[in-house]
Amino acid sequence: MISRLVRCVTRERGPGADRSRRAARVRVTAVAGAISVLSACGGSDGPDSPPATTSALTAVGPQCPAGDPAGHGAVEGPGPRGPVPRAPFLVDPNSQPAQVARQNPAAGTAAATIATRPLAYPVGDWLGDSVQAQVAARAAEAERTGSTAVFMVYAIPHRDVSAGFSAGGLPDAGSYRAFTRKVAAGIGHRNAVIVLEPDSLAQLDHLGHAEQEERYQLLNDAVDVYGGLSGTSVYLDGANCGWTDAPVIADRLERAGVQRARGFAVNVSNYYHTQDEVARADVISGLTGGSHFVVDTSRNGRGPASGDLKDAWCNPPGRGLGITPTTDTGNPRADAFLWIKVPGASDGECGRNNPSAGTWWPAQADELVRNATS
């Protein structure tokens, strides 16, 4: 059942992680002047809003420094490769919430609401032999409706190695390379966005050296395969405000082939405010030669959870839908705000007996719709 197999979970890393690497990797950058840490990342729980376009943002934490939303001061470099994503994005008639709403109309009000928005289609090992057909069906529907399909690819070996709620992935490098080519064949010449393996770069510290090298090789291969499609924009894993600071993730992005991709994706399956994620992404862009980015705004309308909630990245209560998918971002390097994580699909058990990762959770869907900010 798709409701139990759609899996996309990212983590806020724990305190102290990456520090030894960070000290060795920090580089000088000319982006937006000096970075000053002023307050905790994430801001308040108030409603979200698009980033300002006329003044620099305030620094919000060591992983989410002040950016330059007006686009001034960008570091010269090769910039993004591949086409600019074209709106509108596909509203999939067979998305997870659309299926839920059809199966139970009386109890699926929130699902029906979410189903009217463009959602990324999660593509992973759970699709088995049908992966090419499933991708091709969405790509063809997008072509038929004059829209762009968004795919979240989540099948790399040793997936979700740190937290484990979405652990799995394909068993080896050869099967992953074959999987990549099936997904690409399903897309073909049609317009598409690939969000490539959330977690994959942020979780590198939890892999051994050989596994890290294999992961870089697989991501570089995927960038070349998907990037070779005429209508496809490719975005690698850029983590989020609570996990992996800008110089570290920039170094990993470069090793993963970001110079041959459109750019990177931030806040996938997390809750940080759009303006904070844009601020951090601006700095990463400067460190990677002007690569572009997309932001997952699916559940960040009220920002991250505050207080003493354990594992606050995992199904925090009181959250709301964020900015509806759009290419009107107010930032020349932010290509789009997208709903990459399916709102209403659980992040995992979370140590609180929540539904397993990817399972549709009606109570959460109701809450996200009730607290929506756009």
GROMACS .gro file of N, CA and C in nm, residues 218-299:
model
  246
  218LEU      N    1   2.767   0.738  -0.640
  218LEU     CA    2   2.629   0.716  -0.683
  218LEU      C    3   2.557   0.848  -0.708
  219LEU      N    4   2.581   0.947  -0.624
  219LEU     CA    5   2.517   1.077  -0.645
  219LEU      C    6   2.570   1.145  -0.771
  220ASN      N    7   2.700   1.137  -0.793
  220ASN     CA    8   2.756   1.195  -0.916
  220ASN      C    9   2.698   1.126  -1.040
  221ASP      N   10   2.685   0.995  -1.034
  221ASP     CA   11   2.626   0.922  -1.145
  221ASP      C   12   2.482   0.966  -1.168
  222ALA      N   13   2.405   0.980  -1.059
  222ALA     CA   14   2.265   1.021  -1.073
  222ALA      C   15   2.253   1.162  -1.127
  223VAL      N   16   2.341   1.251  -1.082
  223VAL     CA   17   2.340   1.389  -1.135
  223VAL      C   18   2.361   1.387  -1.286
  224ASP      N   19   2.455   1.306  -1.332
  224ASP     CA   20   2.482   1.302  -1.476
  224ASP      C   21   2.367   1.240  -1.554
  225VAL      N   22   2.307   1.136  -1.500
  225VAL     CA   23   2.197   1.069  -1.571
  225VAL      C   24   2.075   1.160  -1.577
  226TYR      N   25   2.032   1.212  -1.462
  226TYR     CA   26   1.913   1.298  -1.461
  226TYR      C   27   1.942   1.432  -1.529
  227GLY      N   28   2.064   1.482  -1.509
  227GLY     CA   29   2.101   1.608  -1.572
  227GLY      C   30   2.111   1.599  -1.723
  228GLY      N   31   2.125   1.477  -1.775
  228GLY     CA   32   2.129   1.459  -1.919
  228GLY      C   33   1.992   1.463  -1.985
  229LEU      N   34   1.885   1.469  -1.904
  229LEU     CA   35   1.750   1.479  -1.958
  229LEU      C   36   1.721   1.626  -1.990
  230SER      N   37   1.667   1.652  -2.105
  230SER     CA   38   1.655   1.790  -2.154
  230SER      C   39   1.564   1.877  -2.069
  231GLY      N   40   1.464   1.820  -2.004
  231GLY     CA   41   1.368   1.901  -1.931
  231GLY      C   42   1.374   1.889  -1.782
  232THR      N   43   1.479   1.825  -1.728
  232THR     CA   44   1.483   1.792  -1.585
  232THR      C   45   1.581   1.881  -1.509
  233SER      N   46   1.534   1.934  -1.396
  233SER     CA   47   1.616   2.013  -1.303
  233SER      C   48   1.649   1.925  -1.183
  234VAL      N   49   1.778   1.918  -1.146
  234VAL     CA   50   1.824   1.826  -1.042
  234VAL      C   51   1.874   1.904  -0.921
  235TYR      N   52   1.827   1.864  -0.801
  235TYR     CA   53   1.865   1.930  -0.676
  235TYR      C   54   1.913   1.825  -0.576
  236LEU      N   55   2.037   1.841  -0.529
  236LEU     CA   56   2.096   1.753  -0.429
  236LEU      C   57   2.053   1.791  -0.288
  237ASP      N   58   2.095   1.713  -0.190
  237ASP     CA   59   2.057   1.733  -0.050
  237ASP      C   60   2.134   1.849   0.012
  238GLY      N   61   2.060   1.952   0.056
  238GLY     CA   62   2.122   2.066   0.123
  238GLY      C   63   2.092   2.074   0.271
  239ALA      N   64   2.029   1.969   0.328
  239ALA     CA   65   1.997   1.962   0.472
  239ALA      C   66   1.904   2.075   0.515
  240ASN      N   67   1.920   2.124   0.640
  240ASN     CA   68   1.829   2.227   0.692
  240ASN      C   69   1.897   2.307   0.802
  241CYS      N   70   1.825   2.404   0.855
  241CYS     CA   71   1.883   2.498   0.952
  241CYS      C   72   1.933   2.432   1.079
  242GLY      N   73   1.878   2.319   1.116
  242GLY     CA   74   1.920   2.255   1.239
  242GLY      C   75   2.023   2.147   1.219
  243TRP      N   76   2.080   2.137   1.099
  243TRP     CA   77   2.157   2.017   1.066
  243TRP      C   78   2.257   2.046   0.955
  244THR      N   79   2.383   2.052   0.988
  244THR     CA   80   2.493   2.068   0.894
  244THR      C   81   2.507   2.213   0.847
  245ASP      N   82   2.613   2.279   0.891
  245ASP     CA   83   2.629   2.421   0.859
  245ASP      C   84   2.675   2.440   0.714
  246ALA      N   85   2.667   2.564   0.670
  246ALA     CA   86   2.682   2.594   0.528
  246ALA      C   87   2.816   2.549   0.468
  247PRO      N   88   2.931   2.579   0.530
  247PRO     CA   89   3.056   2.537   0.466
  247PRO      C   90   3.070   2.386   0.453
  248VAL      N   91   3.020   2.310   0.552
  248VAL     CA   92   3.030   2.164   0.547
  248VAL      C   93   2.944   2.108   0.434
  249ILE      N   94   2.818   2.151   0.429
  249ILE     CA   95   2.730   2.097   0.326
  249ILE      C   96   2.773   2.145   0.187
  250ALA      N   97   2.831   2.265   0.178
  250ALA     CA   98   2.880   2.314   0.049
  250ALA      C   99   2.992   2.224  -0.003
  251ASP      N  100   3.083   2.186   0.085
  251ASP     CA  101   3.192   2.097   0.045
  251ASP      C  102   3.136   1.963  -0.004
  252ARG      N  103   3.039   1.911   0.068
  252ARG     CA  104   2.980   1.782   0.029
  252ARG      C  105   2.903   1.793  -0.103
  253LEU      N  106   2.833   1.903  -0.120
  253LEU     CA  107   2.762   1.925  -0.246
  253LEU      C  108   2.857   1.926  -0.365
  254GLU      N  109   2.970   1.993  -0.348
  254GLU     CA  110   3.067   1.998  -0.458
  254GLU      C  111   3.119   1.860  -0.490
  255ARG      N  112   3.146   1.780  -0.388
  255ARG     CA  113   3.195   1.644  -0.411
  255ARG      C  114   3.088   1.555  -0.473
  256ALA      N  115   2.962   1.590  -0.452
  256ALA     CA  116   2.852   1.511  -0.506
  256ALA      C  117   2.812   1.554  -0.646
  257GLY      N  118   2.873   1.661  -0.698
  257GLY     CA  119   2.847   1.700  -0.837
  257GLY      C  120   2.753   1.817  -0.855
  258VAL      N  121   2.740   1.903  -0.753
  258VAL     CA  122   2.645   2.014  -0.765
  258VAL      C  123   2.677   2.107  -0.881
  259GLN      N  124   2.803   2.113  -0.921
  259GLN     CA  125   2.839   2.200  -1.033
  259GLN      C  126   2.778   2.154  -1.165
  260ARG      N  127   2.733   2.027  -1.167
  260ARG     CA  128   2.669   1.973  -1.288
  260ARG      C  129   2.518   1.957  -1.268
  261ALA      N  130   2.467   2.009  -1.157
  261ALA     CA  131   2.324   2.003  -1.127
  261ALA      C  132   2.265   2.142  -1.127
  262ARG      N  133   2.135   2.150  -1.115
  262ARG     CA  134   2.071   2.281  -1.099
  262ARG      C  135   2.105   2.340  -0.964
  263GLY      N  136   2.117   2.255  -0.860
  263GLY     CA  137   2.150   2.307  -0.727
  263GLY      C  138   2.117   2.209  -0.617
  264PHE      N  139   2.050   2.256  -0.512
  264PHE     CA  140   2.026   2.175  -0.393
  264PHE      C  141   1.890   2.209  -0.333
  265ALA      N  142   1.842   2.120  -0.248
  265ALA     CA  143   1.712   2.136  -0.181
  265ALA      C  144   1.733   2.146  -0.031
  266VAL      N  145   1.661   2.237   0.033
  266VAL     CA  146   1.673   2.254   0.178
  266VAL      C  147   1.538   2.236   0.246
  267ASN      N  148   1.545   2.199   0.374
  267ASN     CA  149   1.428   2.186   0.461
  267ASN      C  150   1.338   2.069   0.424
  268VAL      N  151   1.390   1.973   0.349
  268VAL     CA  152   1.305   1.861   0.309
  268VAL      C  153   1.258   1.784   0.432
  269SER      N  154   1.127   1.772   0.445
  269SER     CA  155   1.062   1.701   0.554
  269SER      C  156   1.085   1.767   0.690
  270ASN      N  157   1.123   1.895   0.691
  270ASN     CA  158   1.141   1.964   0.817
  270ASN      C  159   1.050   2.084   0.825
  271TYR      N  160   1.070   2.168   0.928
  271TYR     CA  161   0.970   2.267   0.966
  271TYR      C  162   1.024   2.408   0.980
  272TYR      N  163   1.150   2.430   0.944
  272TYR     CA  164   1.209   2.561   0.964
  272TYR      C  165   1.144   2.666   0.873
  273HIS      N  166   1.138   2.789   0.923
  273HIS     CA  167   1.076   2.898   0.849
  273HIS      C  168   1.143   2.916   0.713
  274THR      N  169   1.064   2.950   0.615
  274THR     CA  170   1.115   2.969   0.479
  274THR      C  171   1.226   3.073   0.476
  275GLN      N  172   1.205   3.186   0.545
  275GLN     CA  173   1.307   3.292   0.538
  275GLN      C  174   1.439   3.248   0.599
  276ASP      N  175   1.435   3.162   0.702
  276ASP     CA  176   1.559   3.113   0.761
  276ASP      C  177   1.631   3.017   0.667
  277GLU      N  178   1.555   2.931   0.603
  277GLU     CA  179   1.616   2.837   0.509
  277GLU      C  180   1.673   2.909   0.388
  278VAL      N  181   1.605   3.012   0.341
  278VAL     CA  182   1.658   3.091   0.229
  278VAL      C  183   1.787   3.160   0.270
  279ALA      N  184   1.793   3.208   0.392
  279ALA     CA  185   1.915   3.274   0.439
  279ALA      C  186   2.035   3.180   0.434
  280ARG      N  187   2.018   3.062   0.488
  280ARG     CA  188   2.126   2.963   0.487
  280ARG      C  189   2.159   2.920   0.345
  281ALA      N  190   2.055   2.898   0.264
  281ALA     CA  191   2.077   2.853   0.126
  281ALA      C  192   2.151   2.957   0.044
  282ASP      N  193   2.127   3.085   0.071
  282ASP     CA  194   2.202   3.190   0.002
  282ASP      C  195   2.352   3.176   0.025
  283VAL      N  196   2.390   3.145   0.147
  283VAL     CA  197   2.532   3.130   0.178
  283VAL      C  198   2.587   3.005   0.109
  284ILE      N  199   2.513   2.895   0.113
  284ILE     CA  200   2.557   2.775   0.044
  284ILE      C  201   2.572   2.801  -0.105
  285SER      N  202   2.480   2.876  -0.161
  285SER     CA  203   2.488   2.912  -0.302
  285SER      C  204   2.619   2.984  -0.332
  286GLY      N  205   2.653   3.080  -0.247
  286GLY     CA  206   2.777   3.153  -0.268
  286GLY      C  207   2.899   3.064  -0.258
  287LEU      N  208   2.894   2.965  -0.171
  287LEU     CA  209   3.007   2.873  -0.152
  287LEU      C  210   3.016   2.769  -0.261
  288THR      N  211   2.913   2.757  -0.342
  288THR     CA  212   2.913   2.656  -0.449
  288THR      C  213   2.902   2.720  -0.586
  289GLY      N  214   2.951   2.841  -0.599
  289GLY     CA  215   2.960   2.905  -0.729
  289GLY      C  216   2.829   2.952  -0.786
  290GLY      N  217   2.732   2.981  -0.699
  290GLY     CA  218   2.605   3.035  -0.746
  290GLY      C  219   2.500   2.932  -0.780
  291SER      N  220   2.513   2.809  -0.726
  291SER     CA  221   2.409   2.708  -0.751
  291SER      C  222   2.276   2.756  -0.694
  292HIS      N  223   2.168   2.713  -0.755
  292HIS     CA  224   2.035   2.754  -0.713
  292HIS      C  225   1.976   2.652  -0.617
  293PHE      N  226   1.858   2.680  -0.564
  293PHE     CA  227   1.802   2.591  -0.462
  293PHE      C  228   1.650   2.596  -0.464
  294VAL      N  229   1.590   2.495  -0.401
  294VAL     CA  230   1.447   2.491  -0.375
  294VAL      C  231   1.428   2.468  -0.226
  295VAL      N  232   1.314   2.512  -0.174
  295VAL     CA  233   1.283   2.501  -0.031
  295VAL      C  234   1.155   2.421  -0.015
  296ASP      N  235   1.158   2.322   0.075
  296ASP     CA  236   1.037   2.248   0.109
  296ASP      C  237   0.955   2.331   0.208
  297THR      N  238   0.840   2.377   0.164
  297THR     CA  239   0.753   2.460   0.248
  297THR      C  240   0.626   2.385   0.288
  298SER      N  241   0.626   2.253   0.273
  298SER     CA  242   0.503   2.177   0.290
  298SER      C  243   0.444   2.187   0.430
  299ARG      N  244   0.531   2.194   0.534
  299ARG     CA  245   0.477   2.189   0.670
  299ARG      C  246   0.539   2.296   0.761
   0.00000   0.00000   0.00000
